[in-house]
Each structure stands twice: as structure tokens, then as C-alpha cells.
Coordinates of C-alpha atoms and ligand atoms in Angstrom, one line a residue:
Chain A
X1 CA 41.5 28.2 -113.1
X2 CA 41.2 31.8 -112.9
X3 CA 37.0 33.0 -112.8
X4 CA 37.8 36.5 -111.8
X5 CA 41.4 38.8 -112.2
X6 CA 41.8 42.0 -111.1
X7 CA 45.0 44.1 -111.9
X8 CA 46.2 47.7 -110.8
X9 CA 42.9 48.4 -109.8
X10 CA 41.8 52.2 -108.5
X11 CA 39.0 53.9 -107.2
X12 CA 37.8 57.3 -106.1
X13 CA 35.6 59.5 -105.0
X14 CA 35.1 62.8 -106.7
X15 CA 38.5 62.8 -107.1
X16 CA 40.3 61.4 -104.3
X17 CA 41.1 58.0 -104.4
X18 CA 39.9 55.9 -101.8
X19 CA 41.0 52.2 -103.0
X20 CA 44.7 52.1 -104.8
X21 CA 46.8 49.2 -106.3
X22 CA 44.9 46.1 -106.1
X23 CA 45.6 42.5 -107.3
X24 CA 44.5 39.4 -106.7
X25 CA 42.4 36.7 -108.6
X26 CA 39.6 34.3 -107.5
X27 CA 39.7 30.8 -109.1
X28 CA 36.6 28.6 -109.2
X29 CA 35.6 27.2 -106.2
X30 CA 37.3 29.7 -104.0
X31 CA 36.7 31.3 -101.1
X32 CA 37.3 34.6 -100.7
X33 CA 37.3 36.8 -97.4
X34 CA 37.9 40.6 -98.0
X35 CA 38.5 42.0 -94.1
X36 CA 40.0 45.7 -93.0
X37 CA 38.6 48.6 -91.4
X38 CA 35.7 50.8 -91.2
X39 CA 35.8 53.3 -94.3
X40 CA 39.2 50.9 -96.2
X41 CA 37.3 50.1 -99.3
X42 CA 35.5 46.7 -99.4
X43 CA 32.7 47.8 -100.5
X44 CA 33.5 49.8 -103.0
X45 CA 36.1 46.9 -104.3
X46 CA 32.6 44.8 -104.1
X47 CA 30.9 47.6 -106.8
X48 CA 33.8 47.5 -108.6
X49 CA 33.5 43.8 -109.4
X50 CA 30.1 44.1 -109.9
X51 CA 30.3 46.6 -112.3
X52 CA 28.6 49.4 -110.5
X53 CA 31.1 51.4 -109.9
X54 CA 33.9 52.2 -112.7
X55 CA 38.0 51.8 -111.7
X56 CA 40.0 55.1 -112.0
X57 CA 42.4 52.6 -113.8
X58 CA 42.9 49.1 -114.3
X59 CA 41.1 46.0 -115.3
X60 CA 38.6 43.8 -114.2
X61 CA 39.3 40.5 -116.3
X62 CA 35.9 37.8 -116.4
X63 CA 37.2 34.5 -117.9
X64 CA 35.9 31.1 -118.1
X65 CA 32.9 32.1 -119.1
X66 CA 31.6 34.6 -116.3
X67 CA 28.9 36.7 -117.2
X68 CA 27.3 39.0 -115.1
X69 CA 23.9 37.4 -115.0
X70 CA 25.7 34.3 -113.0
X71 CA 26.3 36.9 -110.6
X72 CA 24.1 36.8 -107.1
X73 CA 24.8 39.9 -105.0
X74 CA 23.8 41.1 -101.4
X75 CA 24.7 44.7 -100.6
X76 CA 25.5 45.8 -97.6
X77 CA 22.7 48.2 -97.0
X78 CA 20.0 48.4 -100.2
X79 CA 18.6 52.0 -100.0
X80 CA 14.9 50.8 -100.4
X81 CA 11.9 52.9 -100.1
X82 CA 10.2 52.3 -96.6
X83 CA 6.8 51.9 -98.4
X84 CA 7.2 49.5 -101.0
X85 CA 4.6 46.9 -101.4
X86 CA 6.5 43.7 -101.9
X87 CA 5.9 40.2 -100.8
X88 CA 8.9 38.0 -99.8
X89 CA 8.2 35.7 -102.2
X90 CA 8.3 38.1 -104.8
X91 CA 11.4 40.0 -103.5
X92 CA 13.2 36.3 -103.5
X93 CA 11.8 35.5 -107.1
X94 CA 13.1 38.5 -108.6
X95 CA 16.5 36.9 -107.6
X96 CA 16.0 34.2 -110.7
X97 CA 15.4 36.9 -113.2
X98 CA 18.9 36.8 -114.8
X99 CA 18.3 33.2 -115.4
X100 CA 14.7 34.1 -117.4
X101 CA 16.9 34.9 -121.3
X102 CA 14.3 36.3 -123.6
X103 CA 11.4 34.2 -121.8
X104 CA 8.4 36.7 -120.3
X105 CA 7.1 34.3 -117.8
X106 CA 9.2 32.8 -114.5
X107 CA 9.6 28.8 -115.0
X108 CA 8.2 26.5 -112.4
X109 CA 12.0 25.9 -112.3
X110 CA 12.4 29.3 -111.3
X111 CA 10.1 29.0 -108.8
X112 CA 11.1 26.1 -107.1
X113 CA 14.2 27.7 -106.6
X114 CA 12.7 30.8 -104.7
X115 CA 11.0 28.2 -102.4
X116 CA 14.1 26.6 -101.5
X117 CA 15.9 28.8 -100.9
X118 CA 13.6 30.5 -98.8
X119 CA 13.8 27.2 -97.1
X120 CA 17.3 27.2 -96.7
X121 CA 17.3 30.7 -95.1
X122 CA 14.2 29.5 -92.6
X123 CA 11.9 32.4 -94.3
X124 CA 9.2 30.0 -95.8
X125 CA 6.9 31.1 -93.3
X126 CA 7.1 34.5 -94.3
X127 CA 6.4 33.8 -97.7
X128 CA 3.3 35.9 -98.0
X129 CA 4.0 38.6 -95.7
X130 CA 5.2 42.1 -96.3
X131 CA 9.1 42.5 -96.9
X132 CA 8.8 46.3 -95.2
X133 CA 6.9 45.4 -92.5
X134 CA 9.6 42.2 -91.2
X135 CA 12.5 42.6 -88.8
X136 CA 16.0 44.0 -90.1
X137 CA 17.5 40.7 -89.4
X138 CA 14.4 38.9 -91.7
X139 CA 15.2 41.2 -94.2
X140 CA 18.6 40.1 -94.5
X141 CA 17.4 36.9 -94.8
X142 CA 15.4 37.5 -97.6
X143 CA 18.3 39.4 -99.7
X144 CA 20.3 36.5 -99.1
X145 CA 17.7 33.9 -100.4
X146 CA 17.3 36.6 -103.3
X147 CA 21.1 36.4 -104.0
X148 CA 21.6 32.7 -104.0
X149 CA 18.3 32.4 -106.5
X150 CA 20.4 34.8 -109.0
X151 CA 23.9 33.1 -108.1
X152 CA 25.2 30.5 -110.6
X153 CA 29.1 30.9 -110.9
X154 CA 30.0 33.6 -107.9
X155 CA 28.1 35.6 -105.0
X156 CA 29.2 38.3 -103.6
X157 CA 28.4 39.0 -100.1
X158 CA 28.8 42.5 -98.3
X159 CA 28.3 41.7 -94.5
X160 CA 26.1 39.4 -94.7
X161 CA 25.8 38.6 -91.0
X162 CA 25.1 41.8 -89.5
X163 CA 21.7 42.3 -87.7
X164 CA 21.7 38.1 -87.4
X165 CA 21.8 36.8 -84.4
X166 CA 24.6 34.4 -83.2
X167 CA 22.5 31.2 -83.8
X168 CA 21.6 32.3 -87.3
X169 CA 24.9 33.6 -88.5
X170 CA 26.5 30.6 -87.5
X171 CA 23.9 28.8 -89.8
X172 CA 24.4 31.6 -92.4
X173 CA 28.5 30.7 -92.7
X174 CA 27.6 27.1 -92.7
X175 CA 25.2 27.5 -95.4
X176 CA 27.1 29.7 -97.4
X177 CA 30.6 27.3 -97.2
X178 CA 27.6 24.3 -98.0
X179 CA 27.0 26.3 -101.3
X180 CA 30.5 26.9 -101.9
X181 CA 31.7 23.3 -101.6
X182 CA 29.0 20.8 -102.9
X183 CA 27.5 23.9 -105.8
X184 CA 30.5 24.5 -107.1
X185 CA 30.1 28.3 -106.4
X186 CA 32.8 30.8 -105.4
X187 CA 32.2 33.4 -102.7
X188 CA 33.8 36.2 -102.4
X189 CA 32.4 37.9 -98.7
X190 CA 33.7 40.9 -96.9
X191 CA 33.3 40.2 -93.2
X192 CA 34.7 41.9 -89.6
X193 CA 34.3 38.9 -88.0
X194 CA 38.1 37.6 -89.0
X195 CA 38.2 34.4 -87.1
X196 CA 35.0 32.9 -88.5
X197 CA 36.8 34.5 -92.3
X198 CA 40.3 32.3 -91.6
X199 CA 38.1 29.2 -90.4
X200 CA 36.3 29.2 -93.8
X201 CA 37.7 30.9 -96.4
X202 CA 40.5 29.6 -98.6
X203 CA 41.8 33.2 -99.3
X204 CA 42.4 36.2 -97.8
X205 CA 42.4 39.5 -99.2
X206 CA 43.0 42.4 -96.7
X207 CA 42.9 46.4 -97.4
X208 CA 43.4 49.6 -96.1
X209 CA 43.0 51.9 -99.3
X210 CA 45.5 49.7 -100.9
X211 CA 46.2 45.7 -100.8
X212 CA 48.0 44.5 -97.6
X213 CA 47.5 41.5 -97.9
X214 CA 46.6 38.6 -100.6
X215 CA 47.1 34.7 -100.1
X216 CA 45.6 31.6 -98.7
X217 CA 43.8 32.0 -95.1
X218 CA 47.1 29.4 -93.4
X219 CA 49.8 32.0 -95.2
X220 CA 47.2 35.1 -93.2
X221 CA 47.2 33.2 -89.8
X222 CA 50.8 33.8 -90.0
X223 CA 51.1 37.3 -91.1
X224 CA 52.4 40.5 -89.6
X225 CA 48.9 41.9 -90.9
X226 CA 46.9 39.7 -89.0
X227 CA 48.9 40.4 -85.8
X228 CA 48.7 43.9 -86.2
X229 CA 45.1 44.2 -87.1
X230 CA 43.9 42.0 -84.3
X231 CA 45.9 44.5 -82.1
X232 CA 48.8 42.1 -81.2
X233 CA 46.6 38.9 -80.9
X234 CA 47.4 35.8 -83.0
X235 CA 44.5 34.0 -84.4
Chain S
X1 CA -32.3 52.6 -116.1
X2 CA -33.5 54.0 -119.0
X3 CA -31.3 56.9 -118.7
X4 CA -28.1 54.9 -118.8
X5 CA -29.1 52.8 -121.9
X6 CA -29.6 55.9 -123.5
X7 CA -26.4 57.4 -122.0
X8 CA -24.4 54.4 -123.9
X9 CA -26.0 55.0 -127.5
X10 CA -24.5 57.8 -128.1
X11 CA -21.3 56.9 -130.6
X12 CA -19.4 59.6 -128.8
X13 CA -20.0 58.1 -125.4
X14 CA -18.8 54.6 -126.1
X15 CA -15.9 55.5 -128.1
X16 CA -15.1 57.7 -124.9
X17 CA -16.0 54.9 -122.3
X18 CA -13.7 52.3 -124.7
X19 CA -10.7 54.7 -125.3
X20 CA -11.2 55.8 -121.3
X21 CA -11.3 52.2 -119.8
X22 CA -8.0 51.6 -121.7
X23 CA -5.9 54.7 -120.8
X24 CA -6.9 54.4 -117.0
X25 CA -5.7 50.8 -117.0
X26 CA -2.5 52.1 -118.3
X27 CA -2.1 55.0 -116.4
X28 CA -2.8 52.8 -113.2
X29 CA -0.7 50.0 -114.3
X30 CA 2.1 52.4 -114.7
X31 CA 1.3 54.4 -111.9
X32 CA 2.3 52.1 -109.2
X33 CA 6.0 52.3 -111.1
X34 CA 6.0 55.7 -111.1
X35 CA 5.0 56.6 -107.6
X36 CA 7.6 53.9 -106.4
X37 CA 10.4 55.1 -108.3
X38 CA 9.7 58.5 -106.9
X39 CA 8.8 59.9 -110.3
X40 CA 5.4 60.6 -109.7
X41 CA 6.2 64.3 -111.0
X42 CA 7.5 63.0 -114.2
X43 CA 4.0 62.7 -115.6
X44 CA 3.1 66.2 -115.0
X45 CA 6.1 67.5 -116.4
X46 CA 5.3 65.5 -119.6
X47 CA 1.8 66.7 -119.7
X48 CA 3.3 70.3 -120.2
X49 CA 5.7 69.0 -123.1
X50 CA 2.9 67.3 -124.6
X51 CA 0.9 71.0 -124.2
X52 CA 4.0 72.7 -126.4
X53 CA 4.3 69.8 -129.1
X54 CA 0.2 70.4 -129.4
X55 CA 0.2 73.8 -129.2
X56 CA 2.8 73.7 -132.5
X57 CA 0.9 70.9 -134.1
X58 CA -2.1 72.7 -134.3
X59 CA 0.0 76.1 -135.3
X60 CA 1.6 73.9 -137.9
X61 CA -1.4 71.7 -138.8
X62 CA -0.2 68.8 -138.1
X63 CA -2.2 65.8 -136.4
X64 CA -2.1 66.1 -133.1
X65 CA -1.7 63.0 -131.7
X66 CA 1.0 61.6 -134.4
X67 CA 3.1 65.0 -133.7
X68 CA 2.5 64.6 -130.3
X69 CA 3.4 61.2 -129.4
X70 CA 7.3 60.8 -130.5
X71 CA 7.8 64.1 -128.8
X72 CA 6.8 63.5 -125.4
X73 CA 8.2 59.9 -126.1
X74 CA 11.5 61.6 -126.6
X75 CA 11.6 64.3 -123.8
X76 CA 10.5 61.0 -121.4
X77 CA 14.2 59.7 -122.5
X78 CA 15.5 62.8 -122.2
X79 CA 13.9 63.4 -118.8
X80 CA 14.7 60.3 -117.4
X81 CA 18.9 60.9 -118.2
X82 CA 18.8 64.2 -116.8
X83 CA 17.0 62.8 -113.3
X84 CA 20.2 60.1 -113.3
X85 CA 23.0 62.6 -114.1
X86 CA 24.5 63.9 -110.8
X87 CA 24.6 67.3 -111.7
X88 CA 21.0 68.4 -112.0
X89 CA 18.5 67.1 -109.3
X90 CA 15.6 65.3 -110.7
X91 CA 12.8 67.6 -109.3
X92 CA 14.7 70.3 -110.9
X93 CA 15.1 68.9 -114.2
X94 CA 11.4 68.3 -114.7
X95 CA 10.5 71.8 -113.5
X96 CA 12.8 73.1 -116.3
X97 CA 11.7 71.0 -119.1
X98 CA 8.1 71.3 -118.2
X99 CA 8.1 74.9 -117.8
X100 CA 10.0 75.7 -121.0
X101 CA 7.7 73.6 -122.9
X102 CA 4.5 75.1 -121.4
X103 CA 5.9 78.7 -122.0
X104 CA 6.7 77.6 -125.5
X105 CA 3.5 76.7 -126.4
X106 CA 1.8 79.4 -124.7
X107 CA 3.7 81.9 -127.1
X108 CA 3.1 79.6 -130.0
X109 CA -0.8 79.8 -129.2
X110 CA -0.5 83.2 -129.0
X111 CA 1.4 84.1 -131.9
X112 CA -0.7 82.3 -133.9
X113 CA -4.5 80.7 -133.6
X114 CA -5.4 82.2 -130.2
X115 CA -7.2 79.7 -127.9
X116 CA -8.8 77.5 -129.8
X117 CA -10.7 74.8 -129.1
X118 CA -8.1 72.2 -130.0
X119 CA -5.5 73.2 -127.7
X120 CA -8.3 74.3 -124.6
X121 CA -9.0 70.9 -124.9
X122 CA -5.8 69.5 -124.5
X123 CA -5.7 72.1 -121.8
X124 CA -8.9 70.8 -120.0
X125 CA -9.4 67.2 -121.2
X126 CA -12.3 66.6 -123.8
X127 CA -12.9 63.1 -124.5
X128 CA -16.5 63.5 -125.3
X129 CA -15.1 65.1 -128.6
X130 CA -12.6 62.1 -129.5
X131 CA -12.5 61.4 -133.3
X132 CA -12.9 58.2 -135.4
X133 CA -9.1 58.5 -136.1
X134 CA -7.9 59.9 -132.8
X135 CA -10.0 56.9 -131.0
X136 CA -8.6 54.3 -133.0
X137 CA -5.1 55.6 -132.7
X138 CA -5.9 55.4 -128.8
X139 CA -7.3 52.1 -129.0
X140 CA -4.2 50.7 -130.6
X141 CA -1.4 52.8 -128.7
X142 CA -3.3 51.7 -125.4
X143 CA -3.2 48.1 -126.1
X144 CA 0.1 48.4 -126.8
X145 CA 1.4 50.0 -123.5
X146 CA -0.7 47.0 -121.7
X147 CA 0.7 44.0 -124.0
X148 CA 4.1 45.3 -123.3
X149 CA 3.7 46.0 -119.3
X150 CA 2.4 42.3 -118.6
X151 CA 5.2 40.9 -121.1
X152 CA 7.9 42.5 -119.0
X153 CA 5.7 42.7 -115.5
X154 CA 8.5 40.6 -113.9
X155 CA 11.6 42.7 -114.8
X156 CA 9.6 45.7 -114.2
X157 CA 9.3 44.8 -110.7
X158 CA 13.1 43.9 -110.5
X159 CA 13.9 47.8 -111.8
X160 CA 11.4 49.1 -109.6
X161 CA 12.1 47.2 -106.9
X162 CA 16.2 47.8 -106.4
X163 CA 17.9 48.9 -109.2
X164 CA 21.1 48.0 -108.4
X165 CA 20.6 44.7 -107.7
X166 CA 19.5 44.3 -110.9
X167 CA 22.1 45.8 -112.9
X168 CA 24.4 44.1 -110.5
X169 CA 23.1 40.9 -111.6
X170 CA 23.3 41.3 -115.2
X171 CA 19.7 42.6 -116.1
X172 CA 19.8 45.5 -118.4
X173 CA 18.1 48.3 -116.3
X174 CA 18.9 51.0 -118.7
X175 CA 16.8 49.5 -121.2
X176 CA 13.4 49.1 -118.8
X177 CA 14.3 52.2 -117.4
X178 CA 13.8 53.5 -120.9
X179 CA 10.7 51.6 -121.7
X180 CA 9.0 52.7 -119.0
X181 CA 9.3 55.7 -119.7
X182 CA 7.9 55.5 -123.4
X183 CA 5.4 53.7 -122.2
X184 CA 4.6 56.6 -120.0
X185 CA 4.7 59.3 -122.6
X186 CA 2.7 57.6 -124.5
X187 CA 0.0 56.9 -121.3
X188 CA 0.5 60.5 -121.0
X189 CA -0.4 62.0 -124.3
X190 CA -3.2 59.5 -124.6
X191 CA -4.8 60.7 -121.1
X192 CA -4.4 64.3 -121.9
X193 CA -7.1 63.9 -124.3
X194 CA -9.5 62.1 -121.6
X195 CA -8.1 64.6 -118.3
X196 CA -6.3 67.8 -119.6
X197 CA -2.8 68.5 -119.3
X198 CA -3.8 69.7 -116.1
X199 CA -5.1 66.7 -114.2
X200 CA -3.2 63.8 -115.9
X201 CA -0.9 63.3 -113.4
X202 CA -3.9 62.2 -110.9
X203 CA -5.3 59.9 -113.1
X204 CA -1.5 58.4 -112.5
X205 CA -1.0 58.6 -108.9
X206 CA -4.3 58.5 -107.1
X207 CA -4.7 54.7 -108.2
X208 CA -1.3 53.5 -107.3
X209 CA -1.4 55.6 -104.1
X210 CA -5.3 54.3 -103.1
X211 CA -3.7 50.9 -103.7
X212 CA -1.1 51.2 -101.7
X213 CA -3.1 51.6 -98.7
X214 CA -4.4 47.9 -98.1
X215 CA -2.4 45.8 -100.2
X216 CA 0.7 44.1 -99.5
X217 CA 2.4 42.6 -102.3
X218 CA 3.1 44.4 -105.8
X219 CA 0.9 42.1 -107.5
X220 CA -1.7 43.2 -106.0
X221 CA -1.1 46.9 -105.8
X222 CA -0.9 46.8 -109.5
X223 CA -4.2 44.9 -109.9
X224 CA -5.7 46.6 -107.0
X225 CA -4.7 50.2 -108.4
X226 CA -6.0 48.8 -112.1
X227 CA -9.4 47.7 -110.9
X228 CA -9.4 51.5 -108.6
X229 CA -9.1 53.3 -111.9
X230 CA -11.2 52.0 -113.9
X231 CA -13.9 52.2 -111.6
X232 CA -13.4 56.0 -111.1
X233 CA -13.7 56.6 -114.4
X234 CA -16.7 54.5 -115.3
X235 CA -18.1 56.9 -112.3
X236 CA -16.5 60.3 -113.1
X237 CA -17.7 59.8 -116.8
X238 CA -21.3 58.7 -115.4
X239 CA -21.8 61.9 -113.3
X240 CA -20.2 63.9 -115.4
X241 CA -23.2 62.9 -117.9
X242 CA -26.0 63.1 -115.8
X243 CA -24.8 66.6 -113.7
X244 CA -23.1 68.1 -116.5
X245 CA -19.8 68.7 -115.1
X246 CA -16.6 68.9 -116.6
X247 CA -15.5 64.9 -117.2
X248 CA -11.9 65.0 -116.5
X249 CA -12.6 66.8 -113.3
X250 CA -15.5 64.4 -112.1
X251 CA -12.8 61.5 -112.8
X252 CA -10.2 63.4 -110.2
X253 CA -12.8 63.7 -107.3
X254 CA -14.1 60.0 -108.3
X255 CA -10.0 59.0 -107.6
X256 CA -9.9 61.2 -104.5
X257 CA -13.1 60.0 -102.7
X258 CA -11.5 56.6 -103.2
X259 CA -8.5 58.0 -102.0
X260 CA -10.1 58.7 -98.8
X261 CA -11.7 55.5 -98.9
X262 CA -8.8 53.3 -99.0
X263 CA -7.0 55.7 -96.7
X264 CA -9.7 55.5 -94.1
X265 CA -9.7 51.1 -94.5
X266 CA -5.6 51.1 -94.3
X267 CA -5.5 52.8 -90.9
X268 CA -8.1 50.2 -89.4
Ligands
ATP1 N1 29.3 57.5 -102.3 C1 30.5 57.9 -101.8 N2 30.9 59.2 -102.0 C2 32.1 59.6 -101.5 N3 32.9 58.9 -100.8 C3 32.6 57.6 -100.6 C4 31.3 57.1 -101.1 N4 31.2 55.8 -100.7 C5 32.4 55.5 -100.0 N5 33.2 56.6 -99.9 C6 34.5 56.7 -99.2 O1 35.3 55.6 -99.7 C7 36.0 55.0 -98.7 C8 35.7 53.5 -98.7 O2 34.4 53.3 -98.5 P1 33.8 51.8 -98.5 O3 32.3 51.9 -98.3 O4 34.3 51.0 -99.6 O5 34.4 51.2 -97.1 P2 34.2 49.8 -96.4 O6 35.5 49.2 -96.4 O7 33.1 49.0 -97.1 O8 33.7 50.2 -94.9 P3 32.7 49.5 -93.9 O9 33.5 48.5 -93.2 O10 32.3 50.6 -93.0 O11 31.6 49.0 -94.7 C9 35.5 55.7 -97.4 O12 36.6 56.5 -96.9 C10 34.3 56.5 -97.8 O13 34.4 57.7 -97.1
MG2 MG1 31.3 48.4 -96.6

């Protein structure tokens, strides 16, 4: 069952369209890897869903109940002030705010939730210290615990293992197919690494300012796309 | 000690220290927003709309603060949409509104009443001259702007904190956008009684900025900054009482020696 439909989408820039002709639906419980190059579109295909950005033209269709506060997010670079006074454990509790409704107060549900998954992304150390003042690869830890506190249909991830090291993105995949397979939550991630994206993802949607690809992650291995973009190598 | 006891009998002087407690926990409270949102300017700018709408209350004979109030609340709105559209920077935006406002009440002074000493003392700050009805207006507005800042604390710190992940998420960041800045018009106005039009905007940043040096979580800049500013005003109105100096001024050097202060602990 369809979660997520998008037809004919476009996007642009002031004016000049950087993202053209794209289709593809994500059904609950998917796994969805968007790859291509530098500059083809991903992220702004990632606003788009999101709602941050407006298509040019066609539709973004939400069904079975998907509303945008079941939506966790981690953007692939967060234009922050350098200064901000923040703790991690309110960085990673501000994550649960689209879960408060019309309450003022965060639950001691809600907070339980920040501690674990601060847990889950190894930060519970760092609870009390300064975001600003932690490592780039910390940091991204931190959004990531913040993004699975807001997530309760579908996350969005935009490179979410860059400035990890290999031992912790390795962790970070596993965790994130853990989430997808026993919460019940799609993913949709855009990623360069394409072998660890065919080795857990279901689907695969590839672009280069349009859609060159759409299907399951099998059909990709297969593909002329894959070929080509690997620069002749089969996966 | 004598002198203080008799400081605090005067009616005058504990309407002011009530009224001036109140707006500097606002202005702190709001402050810390403010200066992390980058719109630090935005309460100077308002402090020159709020010097047009008084300049044509008093010229029309309305009350000031009632006339005052819902027109600074509405340029805030206004100001805030400009600073998001594209086209106009933010910086720029303010300086036009502001300086439009300032040069229409300037002519409206002229034109009409001169410089009186209603609108010198929205000019200068005054708060030793509150009335019964102004003070209780202040009182109520005040409490307001502090009920509705802890009710929404958390989501105030999402906006502030990354707006996009916010909005993203499904929070409505248009709408705390927008009561934050009511709530700082309204902070505004309310302070230009206590500081001037002229030296609100410290009474906004210096507390959040002080804060800022030492501490490391929000919560505690925002109750660090709170505690800052209504200390300096307990000791700006105190020696402006006892050395006869000018109170909304003797508030601003209070905020910048604690300024330095903080400054001077943060580096250790
Ligand atoms: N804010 C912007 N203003 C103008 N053009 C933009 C803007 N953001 C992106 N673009 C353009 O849109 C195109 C797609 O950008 P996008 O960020 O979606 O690429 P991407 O696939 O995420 O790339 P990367 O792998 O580097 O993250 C690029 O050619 C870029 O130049
Ligand atoms: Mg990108």
C-alpha cells in the first residue's frame, strides 16, 4: 500500500529547472535509496517531499494517513548559527515536538524517547554537553537521534553517513534497516555509497535531473544505469 | 538602610520597580530569541514605529499605550514577512520601516504639539512618571507575554533552533514565528516607557548576549539572561535614585558592566 506518490514532478531554480519528470511511489515498509551525482537533484527531491520546497508542477500524493508531523527528517547540511547555546539533550528532544498535539509540556514518554535514542546513536554521554562545541561527526549523530524521535510513519535521510567514520556508518545502516524492519517505518535515504544502497534497500530510485531509474534494488543490480554509473563495474 | 526604605514608599517608585521587574523579564526572555534568530535589530526598528504611532496618539489624543500597542504589534508581522521575502534583505527592511516611522512622527510632533513631555518621554524613557492606568495596562500585558513564552518555551526553541526542521516535521513555524513577534512588540512598547525609544533594544540584547557567555544549554541562557536583567534594573533604578541620573540610561550601563563581566568569566 502506497504511503507516499509522486507524479510528473518538477523543480527549479529561479527559473531553470533542475529536477524534471519524476515518478515513483514508496509503499509502507519500504526502503528507498535515491543515488546520482553531485549537483542531480536529491536533495531538492528530498524538500520537495518534505514540503519545503514547492514543484514547478505535479503532485505529491500523502495517503494512508501520512501527515507531516509523522515525518523525521535529517538534512544534509543544517545552516545553524555557530553560537547557539543548545544541549544535546535538548537538540534531540525537540525531535518529539510533532508528537506534543495541543499539550505545553514534553511527556515523560517523550522523554524517554530522546534518551534512547540517544542511546541507540552512542551519544548518551554527551547528553549535557554543548551541541556547537562537539565534533562534525557527533553532530550528525545528534540530528539523527533528533530525526528518529520525530519519525513515526517515514524518515527521510539526506547523507546521513558523511563525516562518520567506517565503524559507525556501518552501525548507522544497520540501525537504520533495524528501524525500518522491526518499527514498521519507511526510509527513504539518499546515499553515494551505492553498494551499501543495493545491499539494503528494497528500491531504487536513481536521477540525473530527471528519473533514470525506478524499481526494486535486484531489477538495479542488473541495469544499464548501474553499469554505467559505476563506470563499467557491475555491482 | 534607611535611605532605601524610604526609596520604596514612594507610590511612584514601586509601581516603577513592579512594572520594571516585569518588562525586563520579558525583554530578557525574548531576547535570547531574538539575538539567536539574528533579529536583534528588529527591536530597535519597532521602537521607532512605536515613536510614530505615539507621536500621532498624542497629536490625536488618543491613549498612548492602547494606540500604541496594535500598531507596533502589526508592523512586527509586517516586519517579520518582509525579512522572509527574498526580494528585500532583512537589515534593509527594518531600516526602511523604522526610519519612515521615526520621520513620520517627527513631522507629526512638529506640526502639531511641539515636544512635549509625553512624546520626550517616550523618547527618553520615563518610568518614574508611569500612571495608575498605564501601570496596570503594563502589569497585565507583561504577564501575558511571560504566561505565553513558558506555555510555548518548547516549540519556541524548535523555531529558534532550526526552522526547517521544524516545518519539515509538521510544526507550524509560521504561526510561532508570528507570536514571537507580537510578543515582541508588545515587550517593546511596554519597555519604551521604562528605557526610551532610544535604548530599548539593549534592555533586549545585553541580557541574552551576557548569558551567552557562560552558559551552555538554552535553558539556561534563558534563565540566566532573565535573572541578568532583572538585576540590572533593580541596580540602574537604585542609582539612578540615589545619583540622580537619567533611569533608562543607568539601566544600560548596569547591562554593560555585566556585559563585561560575563565577558571577562567566558574567556577564563
Ligand atoms: N538554493 C539553490 N538555488 C539555486 N540553485 C540551486 C539551489 N539548490 C540547488 N540548486 C541547484 O539544483 C541542482 C540540484 O541540487 P541538489 O542540491 O538537489 O543536488 P544533489 O543531488 O543533492 O547533490 P549532492 O550530491 O551534491 O548533494 C544543482 O544543479 C544546484 O546547482
Ligand atoms: Mg544533496
Amino acid at each position: 500500500m502506497a504511503i507516499l506518490t509522486c507524479e510528473e514532478l518538477s523543480f527549479s531554480y529561479e527559473g531553470k529547472t533542475v529536477l524534471h519528470d519524476v515518478n515513483f511511489h514508496v509503499d509502507e515498509g519500504d526502503y528507498l535509496c535515491i543515488v546520482g551525482e553531485n549537483g542531480s537533484g536529491k536533495s531538492t527531491l528530498i524538500k520537495g517531499l518534505l514540503g519545503l520546497k514547492a514543484p514547478d508542477s505535479g503532485r505529491i500524493i500523502h495517503s494512508d494517513g501520512l501527515c507531516a508531523n509523522m515525518i523525521g527528517y535529517l538534512p544534509q547540511q543544517t545552516e545553524m548559527q555557530r553560537d547557539f547555546p543548545a544541549s544535546v539533550r535538548e537538540v534531540v528532544l525537540s525531535g518529539c515536538l510533532n508528537s506534543m498535539g495541543r499539550r505545553f509540556r514534553y511527556s515523560a514518554a517523550d522523554r524517554e524517547r530522546a534518551e534512547m535514542n540517544m542511546e541507540r546513536m552512542g551519544i548518551e554521554d554527551l547528553a549535557d554537553e554543548s551541541y556547537q562545541a562537539l565534533s562534525g561527526g557527533q553532530q550528525q549523530r545528534v540530528l539523527l537521534a533528533r530525526a528518529l524521535c520525530a519519525t513515526k510513519k517515514l524518515l527521510l535521510l539526506d547523507e546521513p553517513v558523511t563525516g562518520l567514520d567506517p565503524k559507525a556508518s556501518a552501525e548507522m545502516y544497520n540501525i537504520i534497516k533495524l528501524i525500518n524492519l522491526c518499527d514498521d517505518i519507511s526510509v527513504i535515504m539518499v546515499s553515494h555509497d551505492i553498494h551499501e544502497a543495493v545491499r539494503y534497500a528494497t528500491k531504487i530510485l536513481h536521477l540525473g535531473h530527471s528519473q533514470l531509474f525506478f524499481g526494486t534494488a535486484a531489477e538495479y543490480r542488473e541495469s544499464a544505469q548501474a553499469r554505467r554509473f559505476l563506470g563499467g563495474n557491475r555491482i | 538602610m534607611t535611605e532605601f526604605i524610604h526609596m520604596f514608599s514612594y507610590h511612584f517608585m514601586q509601581r516603577a520597580l513592579i512594572v520594571g521587574v516585569l518588562v525586563s523579564l520579558c525583554a530578557a526572555l525574548l531576547g535570547v530569541s531574538l539575538v539567536l534568530k539574528r533579529y536583534s535589530m528588529i527591536g530597535d526598528g519597532l521602537s521607532h514605529v512605536g515613536f510614530g504611532a505615539l507621536a500621532i496618539a498624542s497629536a490625536l489624543g488618543f491613549a498612548p499605550l492602547a494606540f500604541t500597542v496594535p500598531v507596533v504589534v502589526v508592523a512586527a508581522i509586517l516586519l517579520l514577512r518582509l525579512s522572509r521575502s527574498s526580494r528585500v534583505h532583512g537589515d534593509a527592511a527594518i531600516a526602511i520601516i523604522s526610519s519612515s516611522a521615526l520621520a513620520i512622527g517627527v513631522i507629526t510632533v512638529s506640526l502639531t504639539t511641539g515636544m512635549n513631555t509625553e512624546v520626550s518621554s517616550y523618547m527618553f524613557g520615563s518610568i518614574l512618571s508611569l500612571s495608575r492606568s498605564d501601570a496596570i495596562l503594563s502589569v497585565v500585558l507583561s504577564l501575558a507575554v511571560l504566561v505565553l513564552f513558558i506555555l510555548f518555551y518548547p516549540r519556541i526553541f524548535a523555531v529558534t533552533f532550526d526552522e526547517t526542521f521544524s516545518r519539515a516535521t509538521g510544526t507550524k513555524t509560521e504561526l510561532y514565528n508570528t507570536l514571537l513577534a507580537v510578543l515582541t512588540a508588545v515587550t517593546v512598547v511596554l519597555g519604551m516607557r521604562m528605557m526610551g525609544a532610544l535604548l530599548i533594544s539593549s534592555l533586549i540584547i545585553f541580557p541574552a548576549l551576557s548569558a551567552m557567555r557562560v552558559c551552555k544549554s538554552f535553558k539556561a541562557v534563558v534563565l540566566c539572561s532573565a535573572a541578568i536583567s532583572v538585576m540590572c534594573f533593580l541596580v540602574g533604578i537604585t542609582a539612578s535614585y540615589f545619583l540622580e541620573t537619567p533611569t533608562g540610561a543607568s539601566i544600560v550601563v548596569a547591562d554593560l558592566c555585566a556585559f563585561a563581566l560575563f565577558a571577562l568569566i567566558g574567556r577564563r
